[in-house]
PDB file of C-alpha atoms in Angstrom:
ATOM      1  CA  MET A   7     -41.797 127.287  96.038  1.00  0.00           C
ATOM      2  CA  ALA A   8     -42.973 126.263  99.366  1.00  0.00           C
ATOM      3  CA  ASP A   9     -41.091 127.033 102.262  1.00  0.00           C
ATOM      4  CA  SER A  10     -41.694 123.553 104.051  1.00  0.00           C
ATOM      5  CA  ILE A  11     -39.787 121.614 101.420  1.00  0.00           C
ATOM      6  CA  ARG A  12     -37.840 118.626 103.280  1.00  0.00           C
ATOM      7  CA  GLU A  13     -34.363 118.834 103.657  1.00  0.00           C
ATOM      8  CA  SER A  14     -32.228 116.881 101.263  1.00  0.00           C
ATOM      9  CA  ARG A  15     -30.714 113.408 102.042  1.00  0.00           C
ATOM     10  CA  GLY A  16     -29.492 112.462  98.822  1.00  0.00           C
ATOM     11  CA  ASN A  17     -28.779 113.158  94.989  1.00  0.00           C
ATOM     12  CA  ARG A  18     -32.268 113.187  93.772  1.00  0.00           C
ATOM     13  CA  ILE A  19     -33.135 116.499  92.086  1.00  0.00           C
ATOM     14  CA  ARG A  20     -36.847 117.741  91.583  1.00  0.00           C
ATOM     15  CA  LEU A  21     -37.314 120.039  88.852  1.00  0.00           C
ATOM     16  CA  VAL A  22     -40.698 121.974  87.602  1.00  0.00           C
ATOM     17  CA  VAL A  23     -40.510 123.026  83.734  1.00  0.00           C
ATOM     18  CA  ALA A  24     -43.271 124.590  81.685  1.00  0.00           C
ATOM     19  CA  TYR A  25     -43.333 123.869  78.027  1.00  0.00           C
ATOM     20  CA  ASP A  26     -45.213 124.920  74.922  1.00  0.00           C
ATOM     21  CA  GLY A  27     -46.731 121.442  73.689  1.00  0.00           C
ATOM     22  CA  ALA A  28     -47.082 122.283  69.878  1.00  0.00           C
ATOM     23  CA  GLY A  29     -43.607 121.110  68.916  1.00  0.00           C
ATOM     24  CA  PHE A  30     -43.405 117.753  71.119  1.00  0.00           C
ATOM     25  CA  HIS A  31     -45.183 114.801  70.467  1.00  0.00           C
ATOM     26  CA  GLY A  32     -45.908 114.320  74.100  1.00  0.00           C
ATOM     27  CA  PHE A  33     -44.109 114.206  77.355  1.00  0.00           C
ATOM     28  CA  ALA A  34     -43.007 110.519  77.162  1.00  0.00           C
ATOM     29  CA  ARG A  35     -39.888 109.280  75.196  1.00  0.00           C
ATOM     30  CA  GLN A  36     -40.688 107.832  71.690  1.00  0.00           C
ATOM     31  CA  ASP A  37     -38.299 106.687  69.068  1.00  0.00           C
ATOM     32  CA  GLY A  38     -37.472 108.956  66.270  1.00  0.00           C
ATOM     33  CA  LEU A  39     -39.893 111.798  67.958  1.00  0.00           C
ATOM     34  CA  ARG A  40     -39.241 114.920  69.643  1.00  0.00           C
ATOM     35  CA  THR A  41     -40.511 114.608  72.981  1.00  0.00           C
ATOM     36  CA  VAL A  42     -40.280 116.596  76.217  1.00  0.00           C
ATOM     37  CA  GLN A  43     -38.744 113.803  78.361  1.00  0.00           C
ATOM     38  CA  ALA A  44     -36.277 112.906  75.384  1.00  0.00           C
ATOM     39  CA  THR A  45     -35.282 116.903  75.082  1.00  0.00           C
ATOM     40  CA  LEU A  46     -34.451 117.207  79.297  1.00  0.00           C
ATOM     41  CA  GLU A  47     -32.862 113.738  79.000  1.00  0.00           C
ATOM     42  CA  GLU A  48     -30.707 114.631  75.975  1.00  0.00           C
ATOM     43  CA  THR A  49     -30.023 118.029  77.590  1.00  0.00           C
ATOM     44  CA  LEU A  50     -29.136 116.866  81.015  1.00  0.00           C
ATOM     45  CA  THR A  51     -26.998 114.053  79.750  1.00  0.00           C
ATOM     46  CA  ARG A  52     -24.874 116.257  77.577  1.00  0.00           C
ATOM     47  CA  MET A  53     -24.562 119.144  80.607  1.00  0.00           C
ATOM     48  CA  LEU A  54     -23.356 116.453  83.017  1.00  0.00           C
ATOM     49  CA  SER A  55     -21.526 114.129  81.085  1.00  0.00           C
ATOM     50  CA  THR A  56     -23.272 110.998  82.296  1.00  0.00           C
ATOM     51  CA  PRO A  57     -26.373 109.277  81.398  1.00  0.00           C
ATOM     52  CA  ILE A  58     -29.484 110.983  83.072  1.00  0.00           C
ATOM     53  CA  GLU A  59     -32.957 109.151  83.095  1.00  0.00           C
ATOM     54  CA  VAL A  60     -35.848 111.650  83.888  1.00  0.00           C
ATOM     55  CA  HIS A  61     -39.310 110.683  85.635  1.00  0.00           C
ATOM     56  CA  GLY A  62     -42.134 112.913  85.102  1.00  0.00           C
ATOM     57  CA  SER A  63     -45.462 113.626  87.345  1.00  0.00           C
ATOM     58  CA  GLY A  64     -47.162 112.371  84.342  1.00  0.00           C
ATOM     59  CA  ARG A  65     -47.661 112.092  80.548  1.00  0.00           C
ATOM     60  CA  THR A  66     -49.211 114.989  78.483  1.00  0.00           C
ATOM     61  CA  ASP A  67     -50.185 114.095  74.835  1.00  0.00           C
ATOM     62  CA  LYS A  68     -48.864 115.503  71.896  1.00  0.00           C
ATOM     63  CA  GLY A  69     -49.824 119.014  71.707  1.00  0.00           C
ATOM     64  CA  VAL A  70     -50.795 119.475  75.474  1.00  0.00           C
ATOM     65  CA  HIS A  71     -48.876 122.530  77.123  1.00  0.00           C
ATOM     66  CA  ALA A  72     -47.621 122.487  80.758  1.00  0.00           C
ATOM     67  CA  ARG A  73     -47.504 125.145  82.940  1.00  0.00           C
ATOM     68  CA  ALA A  74     -45.957 122.773  85.786  1.00  0.00           C
ATOM     69  CA  GLN A  75     -44.708 119.352  84.814  1.00  0.00           C
ATOM     70  CA  VAL A  76     -42.616 118.084  87.623  1.00  0.00           C
ATOM     71  CA  VAL A  77     -39.565 115.609  86.921  1.00  0.00           C
ATOM     72  CA  HIS A  78     -37.056 114.170  88.991  1.00  0.00           C
ATOM     73  CA  PHE A  79     -33.551 112.464  88.262  1.00  0.00           C
ATOM     74  CA  ASP A  80     -30.722 111.018  90.252  1.00  0.00           C
ATOM     75  CA  LEU A  81     -27.487 112.701  90.080  1.00  0.00           C
ATOM     76  CA  PRO A  82     -23.920 111.042  90.740  1.00  0.00           C
ATOM     77  CA  TYR A  83     -22.390 114.432  90.830  1.00  0.00           C
ATOM     78  CA  GLY A  84     -23.124 118.065  89.676  1.00  0.00           C
ATOM     79  CA  PRO A  85     -23.955 121.647  90.274  1.00  0.00           C
ATOM     80  CA  PRO A  86     -26.481 122.897  92.963  1.00  0.00           C
ATOM     81  CA  ALA A  87     -30.156 122.190  92.048  1.00  0.00           C
ATOM     82  CA  GLU A  88     -30.667 125.678  92.447  1.00  0.00           C
ATOM     83  CA  ARG A  89     -27.899 126.659  90.055  1.00  0.00           C
ATOM     84  CA  MET A  90     -28.548 124.092  87.690  1.00  0.00           C
ATOM     85  CA  VAL A  91     -31.965 126.002  86.729  1.00  0.00           C
ATOM     86  CA  TYR A  92     -29.996 128.562  85.236  1.00  0.00           C
ATOM     87  CA  VAL A  93     -27.726 126.363  83.467  1.00  0.00           C
ATOM     88  CA  LEU A  94     -30.752 124.549  81.716  1.00  0.00           C
ATOM     89  CA  ARG A  95     -32.161 127.621  80.916  1.00  0.00           C
ATOM     90  CA  ARG A  96     -29.271 128.401  78.558  1.00  0.00           C
ATOM     91  CA  ARG A  97     -29.061 125.097  77.011  1.00  0.00           C
ATOM     92  CA  LEU A  98     -32.897 124.106  76.565  1.00  0.00           C
ATOM     93  CA  PRO A  99     -34.756 125.160  73.391  1.00  0.00           C
ATOM     94  CA  ALA A 100     -37.341 128.013  73.829  1.00  0.00           C
ATOM     95  CA  ASP A 101     -40.347 126.043  74.245  1.00  0.00           C
ATOM     96  CA  VAL A 102     -39.088 124.302  77.614  1.00  0.00           C
ATOM     97  CA  ILE A 103     -38.361 126.840  80.405  1.00  0.00           C
ATOM     98  CA  PRO A 104     -37.225 125.450  83.760  1.00  0.00           C
ATOM     99  CA  LEU A 105     -38.986 127.071  86.709  1.00  0.00           C
ATOM    100  CA  TRP A 106     -37.215 125.766  89.800  1.00  0.00           C
ATOM    101  CA  ALA A 107     -35.228 122.944  90.759  1.00  0.00           C
ATOM    102  CA  ASP A 108     -34.504 121.686  94.475  1.00  0.00           C
ATOM    103  CA  GLN A 109     -32.783 118.379  95.999  1.00  0.00           C
ATOM    104  CA  VAL A 110     -35.170 116.094  97.475  1.00  0.00           C
ATOM    105  CA  ASP A 111     -34.601 112.583  99.743  1.00  0.00           C
ATOM    106  CA  THR A 112     -34.904 109.293  97.729  1.00  0.00           C
ATOM    107  CA  GLY A 113     -38.381 108.863  98.819  1.00  0.00           C
ATOM    108  CA  PHE A 114     -39.532 111.637  96.651  1.00  0.00           C
ATOM    109  CA  HIS A 115     -41.003 110.046  92.995  1.00  0.00           C
ATOM    110  CA  ALA A 116     -42.299 112.975  90.537  1.00  0.00           C
ATOM    111  CA  ARG A 117     -45.399 110.384  89.540  1.00  0.00           C
ATOM    112  CA  PHE A 118     -45.805 108.381  92.525  1.00  0.00           C
ATOM    113  CA  SER A 119     -45.704 110.869  95.287  1.00  0.00           C
ATOM    114  CA  VAL A 120     -48.297 113.114  93.580  1.00  0.00           C
ATOM    115  CA  VAL A 121     -51.638 113.955  95.702  1.00  0.00           C
ATOM    116  CA  ARG A 122     -53.205 116.062  93.326  1.00  0.00           C
ATOM    117  CA  LYS A 123     -53.469 117.381  89.807  1.00  0.00           C
ATOM    118  CA  THR A 124     -54.789 120.380  87.954  1.00  0.00           C
ATOM    119  CA  TYR A 125     -55.499 120.775  84.313  1.00  0.00           C
ATOM    120  CA  ARG A 126     -56.780 123.968  82.898  1.00  0.00           C
ATOM    121  CA  TYR A 127     -58.452 123.944  79.597  1.00  0.00           C
ATOM    122  CA  LEU A 128     -58.791 127.338  77.588  1.00  0.00           C
ATOM    123  CA  LEU A 129     -61.885 128.038  75.216  1.00  0.00           C
ATOM    124  CA  TYR A 130     -61.823 131.383  73.358  1.00  0.00           C
ATOM    125  CA  ARG A 131     -65.429 132.392  72.348  1.00  0.00           C
ATOM    126  CA  GLY A 132     -64.645 135.318  70.069  1.00  0.00           C
ATOM    127  CA  ALA A 133     -66.103 135.764  66.587  1.00  0.00           C
ATOM    128  CA  ALA A 134     -62.660 135.203  65.038  1.00  0.00           C
ATOM    129  CA  PRO A 135     -59.562 133.241  66.310  1.00  0.00           C
ATOM    130  CA  ASN A 136     -57.449 135.024  68.296  1.00  0.00           C
ATOM    131  CA  LEU A 137     -53.718 135.464  66.685  1.00  0.00           C
ATOM    132  CA  PHE A 138     -52.162 135.219  70.283  1.00  0.00           C
ATOM    133  CA  LEU A 139     -54.135 132.537  71.820  1.00  0.00           C
ATOM    134  CA  TYR A 140     -54.738 130.134  68.969  1.00  0.00           C
ATOM    135  CA  ARG A 141     -51.943 127.864  69.922  1.00  0.00           C
ATOM    136  CA  PHE A 142     -53.246 127.552  73.576  1.00  0.00           C
ATOM    137  CA  SER A 143     -57.333 127.561  72.983  1.00  0.00           C
ATOM    138  CA  TRP A 144     -60.130 125.859  71.583  1.00  0.00           C
ATOM    139  CA  HIS A 145     -61.804 128.571  69.588  1.00  0.00           C
ATOM    140  CA  VAL A 146     -65.712 127.921  69.899  1.00  0.00           C
ATOM    141  CA  PRO A 147     -67.355 131.206  68.895  1.00  0.00           C
ATOM    142  CA  GLY A 148     -71.068 131.852  69.857  1.00  0.00           C
ATOM    143  CA  VAL A 149     -72.974 131.878  73.504  1.00  0.00           C
ATOM    144  CA  LEU A 150     -72.241 129.011  75.883  1.00  0.00           C
ATOM    145  CA  ALA A 151     -74.775 128.548  78.573  1.00  0.00           C
ATOM    146  CA  VAL A 152     -72.107 128.247  81.208  1.00  0.00           C
ATOM    147  CA  GLU A 153     -74.714 127.888  83.992  1.00  0.00           C
ATOM    148  CA  ALA A 154     -75.495 124.738  82.404  1.00  0.00           C
ATOM    149  CA  MET A 155     -71.972 123.683  82.269  1.00  0.00           C
ATOM    150  CA  ARG A 156     -71.567 124.219  85.739  1.00  0.00           C
ATOM    151  CA  GLU A 157     -74.864 121.989  86.410  1.00  0.00           C
ATOM    152  CA  ALA A 158     -73.350 119.477  84.297  1.00  0.00           C
ATOM    153  CA  ALA A 159     -69.881 119.339  85.964  1.00  0.00           C
ATOM    154  CA  VAL A 160     -71.415 118.583  89.312  1.00  0.00           C
ATOM    155  CA  HIS A 161     -72.334 115.542  88.605  1.00  0.00           C
ATOM    156  CA  LEU A 162     -68.677 114.673  87.634  1.00  0.00           C
ATOM    157  CA  LEU A 163     -67.139 115.354  91.027  1.00  0.00           C
ATOM    158  CA  GLY A 164     -66.318 112.681  93.359  1.00  0.00           C
ATOM    159  CA  ARG A 165     -65.004 109.125  92.842  1.00  0.00           C
ATOM    160  CA  HIS A 166     -66.629 107.690  89.468  1.00  0.00           C
ATOM    161  CA  ASP A 167     -65.707 105.234  86.682  1.00  0.00           C
ATOM    162  CA  PHE A 168     -64.711 107.472  83.582  1.00  0.00           C
ATOM    163  CA  THR A 169     -64.590 104.656  81.301  1.00  0.00           C
ATOM    164  CA  SER A 170     -67.292 107.002  79.351  1.00  0.00           C
ATOM    165  CA  PHE A 171     -64.984 109.911  79.515  1.00  0.00           C
ATOM    166  CA  CYS A 172     -61.414 108.112  78.459  1.00  0.00           C
ATOM    167  CA  ALA A 173     -59.977 107.177  75.186  1.00  0.00           C
ATOM    168  CA  SER A 174     -61.234 103.434  74.188  1.00  0.00           C
ATOM    169  CA  ALA A 175     -57.900 102.020  73.896  1.00  0.00           C
ATOM    170  CA  THR A 176     -56.722 103.345  77.455  1.00  0.00           C
ATOM    171  CA  PRO A 177     -54.619 100.652  78.961  1.00  0.00           C
ATOM    172  CA  GLN A 178     -55.534 100.870  82.671  1.00  0.00           C
ATOM    173  CA  GLU A 179     -58.201  98.575  83.271  1.00  0.00           C
ATOM    174  CA  ASP A 180     -59.027 100.644  86.579  1.00  0.00           C
ATOM    175  CA  LYS A 181     -60.648 103.457  85.302  1.00  0.00           C
ATOM    176  CA  VAL A 182     -61.972 104.991  88.708  1.00  0.00           C
ATOM    177  CA  ARG A 183     -60.860 108.671  89.578  1.00  0.00           C
ATOM    178  CA  SER A 184     -61.575 111.117  92.127  1.00  0.00           C
ATOM    179  CA  LEU A 185     -62.356 114.613  90.938  1.00  0.00           C
ATOM    180  CA  TYR A 186     -62.549 117.277  93.726  1.00  0.00           C
ATOM    181  CA  ARG A 187     -63.183 120.470  91.691  1.00  0.00           C
ATOM    182  CA  ILE A 188     -63.995 121.802  88.427  1.00  0.00           C
ATOM    183  CA  ASP A 189     -64.122 125.451  88.361  1.00  0.00           C
ATOM    184  CA  PHE A 190     -64.917 127.826  85.444  1.00  0.00           C
ATOM    185  CA  VAL A 191     -62.698 131.004  85.097  1.00  0.00           C
ATOM    186  CA  GLU A 192     -64.517 133.545  82.739  1.00  0.00           C
ATOM    187  CA  SER A 193     -63.082 136.670  81.097  1.00  0.00           C
ATOM    188  CA  PRO A 194     -63.929 138.709  78.030  1.00  0.00           C
ATOM    189  CA  ASN A 195     -64.096 136.122  75.274  1.00  0.00           C
ATOM    190  CA  ARG A 196     -62.333 133.540  77.351  1.00  0.00           C
ATOM    191  CA  LEU A 197     -63.462 130.440  79.366  1.00  0.00           C
ATOM    192  CA  ALA A 198     -61.134 128.500  81.498  1.00  0.00           C
ATOM    193  CA  ILE A 199     -62.247 125.391  83.025  1.00  0.00           C
ATOM    194  CA  GLU A 200     -60.078 124.123  85.788  1.00  0.00           C
ATOM    195  CA  VAL A 201     -60.164 120.232  86.797  1.00  0.00           C
ATOM    196  CA  GLU A 202     -58.386 119.176  89.755  1.00  0.00           C
ATOM    197  CA  GLY A 203     -58.263 114.846  90.886  1.00  0.00           C
ATOM    198  CA  SER A 204     -56.338 112.533  92.176  1.00  0.00           C
ATOM    199  CA  GLY A 205     -55.285 111.263  88.478  1.00  0.00           C
ATOM    200  CA  PHE A 206     -56.406 111.288  84.853  1.00  0.00           C
ATOM    201  CA  LEU A 207     -57.119 108.611  82.198  1.00  0.00           C
ATOM    202  CA  GLN A 208     -55.996 109.023  78.218  1.00  0.00           C
ATOM    203  CA  TYR A 209     -58.286 111.939  77.016  1.00  0.00           C
ATOM    204  CA  MET A 210     -60.213 112.230  80.100  1.00  0.00           C
ATOM    205  CA  VAL A 211     -60.141 116.124  80.778  1.00  0.00           C
ATOM    206  CA  ARG A 212     -60.118 116.751  76.998  1.00  0.00           C
ATOM    207  CA  ILE A 213     -63.589 114.812  76.794  1.00  0.00           C
ATOM    208  CA  ILE A 214     -64.837 116.315  80.064  1.00  0.00           C
ATOM    209  CA  VAL A 215     -64.279 119.525  78.130  1.00  0.00           C
ATOM    210  CA  GLY A 216     -65.859 118.314  74.892  1.00  0.00           C
ATOM    211  CA  THR A 217     -68.952 117.123  76.712  1.00  0.00           C
ATOM    212  CA  LEU A 218     -69.452 120.546  79.033  1.00  0.00           C
ATOM    213  CA  VAL A 219     -69.409 122.227  75.445  1.00  0.00           C
ATOM    214  CA  LYS A 220     -71.503 120.362  73.978  1.00  0.00           C
ATOM    215  CA  VAL A 221     -74.320 120.738  76.853  1.00  0.00           C
ATOM    216  CA  GLY A 222     -73.144 124.438  76.969  1.00  0.00           C
ATOM    217  CA  GLN A 223     -74.101 124.736  72.980  1.00  0.00           C
ATOM    218  CA  GLY A 224     -77.728 123.234  74.270  1.00  0.00           C
ATOM    219  CA  ARG A 225     -76.893 119.957  72.526  1.00  0.00           C
ATOM    220  CA  GLU A 226     -76.560 117.664  75.744  1.00  0.00           C
ATOM    221  CA  ALA A 227     -78.683 118.103  78.896  1.00  0.00           C
ATOM    222  CA  ALA A 228     -76.948 118.847  82.344  1.00  0.00           C
ATOM    223  CA  ASP A 229     -78.611 116.088  84.095  1.00  0.00           C
ATOM    224  CA  ARG A 230     -77.850 113.390  81.308  1.00  0.00           C
ATOM    225  CA  ILE A 231     -74.085 113.329  82.955  1.00  0.00           C
ATOM    226  CA  PRO A 232     -74.966 110.660  85.274  1.00  0.00           C
ATOM    227  CA  ALA A 233     -76.453 108.411  82.933  1.00  0.00           C
ATOM    228  CA  ILE A 234     -73.383 108.774  80.667  1.00  0.00           C
ATOM    229  CA  LEU A 235     -70.945 108.148  83.560  1.00  0.00           C
ATOM    230  CA  ALA A 236     -73.234 105.031  84.457  1.00  0.00           C
ATOM    231  CA  ALA A 237     -73.506 103.668  80.680  1.00  0.00           C
ATOM    232  CA  ARG A 238     -69.270 103.320  80.924  1.00  0.00           C
ATOM    233  CA  ASP A 239     -69.702 103.805  76.823  1.00  0.00           C
ATOM    234  CA  ARG A 240     -67.462 106.393  75.043  1.00  0.00           C
ATOM    235  CA  ARG A 241     -69.994 107.108  72.486  1.00  0.00           C
ATOM    236  CA  LEU A 242     -72.673 108.682  74.856  1.00  0.00           C
ATOM    237  CA  ALA A 243     -69.844 111.423  75.860  1.00  0.00           C
ATOM    238  CA  GLY A 244     -68.874 114.293  74.032  1.00  0.00           C
ATOM    239  CA  GLU A 245     -66.188 114.904  71.376  1.00  0.00           C
ATOM    240  CA  THR A 246     -62.667 114.810  72.817  1.00  0.00           C
ATOM    241  CA  ALA A 247     -61.434 118.653  72.613  1.00  0.00           C
ATOM    242  CA  PRO A 248     -58.189 119.368  70.777  1.00  0.00           C
ATOM    243  CA  PRO A 249     -55.034 119.192  72.693  1.00  0.00           C
ATOM    244  CA  HIS A 250     -53.648 122.645  72.106  1.00  0.00           C
ATOM    245  CA  GLY A 251     -56.327 124.017  74.975  1.00  0.00           C
ATOM    246  CA  LEU A 252     -55.263 121.913  77.523  1.00  0.00           C
ATOM    247  CA  CYS A 253     -52.468 122.450  79.882  1.00  0.00           C
ATOM    248  CA  LEU A 254     -51.285 120.533  82.767  1.00  0.00           C
ATOM    249  CA  TRP A 255     -51.428 123.838  85.608  1.00  0.00           C
ATOM    250  CA  ASN A 256     -50.288 122.264  88.864  1.00  0.00           C
ATOM    251  CA  VAL A 257     -49.045 119.496  90.539  1.00  0.00           C
ATOM    252  CA  GLU A 258     -49.434 118.687  94.534  1.00  0.00           C
ATOM    253  CA  TYR A 259     -47.240 116.562  96.657  1.00  0.00           C
ATOM    254  CA  PRO A 260     -47.525 115.860 100.469  1.00  0.00           C
ATOM    255  CA  PRO A 261     -46.982 118.967 102.887  1.00  0.00           C
ATOM    256  CA  GLU A 262     -43.378 117.385 103.429  1.00  0.00           C
ATOM    257  CA  TYR A 263     -42.530 118.121  99.683  1.00  0.00           C
ATOM    258  CA  GLY A 264     -43.905 121.514  99.728  1.00  0.00           C
ATOM    259  CA  GLY A 265     -47.561 120.755  98.427  1.00  0.00           C
ATOM    260  CA  LYS A 266     -48.253 122.559  95.473  1.00  0.00           C
ATOM    261  CA  VAL A 267     -45.078 123.351  93.225  1.00  0.00           C
ATOM    262  CA  VAL A 268     -46.816 126.577  91.430  1.00  0.00           C
ATOM    263  CA  ASP A 269     -48.636 129.384  93.693  1.00  0.00           C
ATOM    264  CA  PRO A 270     -52.364 129.005  92.813  1.00  0.00           C
ATOM    265  CA  GLU A 271     -52.701 132.471  92.491  1.00  0.00           C
ATOM    266  CA  ALA A 272     -49.752 133.074  90.394  1.00  0.00           C
ATOM    267  CA  ASP A 273     -50.289 134.908  87.024  1.00  0.00           C
ATOM    268  CA  LEU A 274     -48.812 133.032  84.471  1.00  0.00           C
TER     269      LEU A 274
END
């Protein structure tokens, strides 16, 4: 946790949690379904004996994981934020892990104060699926032309209309987003793709990954990306990569709220 976090002037709590998305129907509350938001709200409500509404930094879809999801909620009373983390670790299910919490002023909003978000998608390239990674990676056996994937990714950087790279039913009318960074992190049999941007549309990262894999397999040319962007046609981009390879990796706030909530160099 960064040292520059603003001194508290209210009862607003910021909480950073990690979760395994396999057992959830996404982050956002849905009637009759197990979601991260509902799990947090129910646990906090029981713990504090008062209704608690949780606001998240963004929604993750069914099956998508988080290394650093940020939420905030307001308390009429309760234990200090730091102590609350340890209480929640005993009360939350094993697939939701509170990392840290602090008290922030009421100007902070988990979603609307966000400056940047980073998602990481993990590909496993071994001949057979990995027993210990299959819940957290997309098995894509065989050789991928990573240099071609890097060339394709360069065309996605900057500010673009990402209509071709989001779900056809995406509710937002404005589909212009800014991507600041797409990095490829290679290790034996693994390839992680990190995408950092101002914000993301539904399935956007998964479609970007599916398109980059298509390029890496030689089924699409790297220099076709600008034309795919310009067409604003979802049918021209690659497949939507499966959700279980995707993880909300980091969330960044302005300096007065501590910047990135997880150390980018931390090995989690």
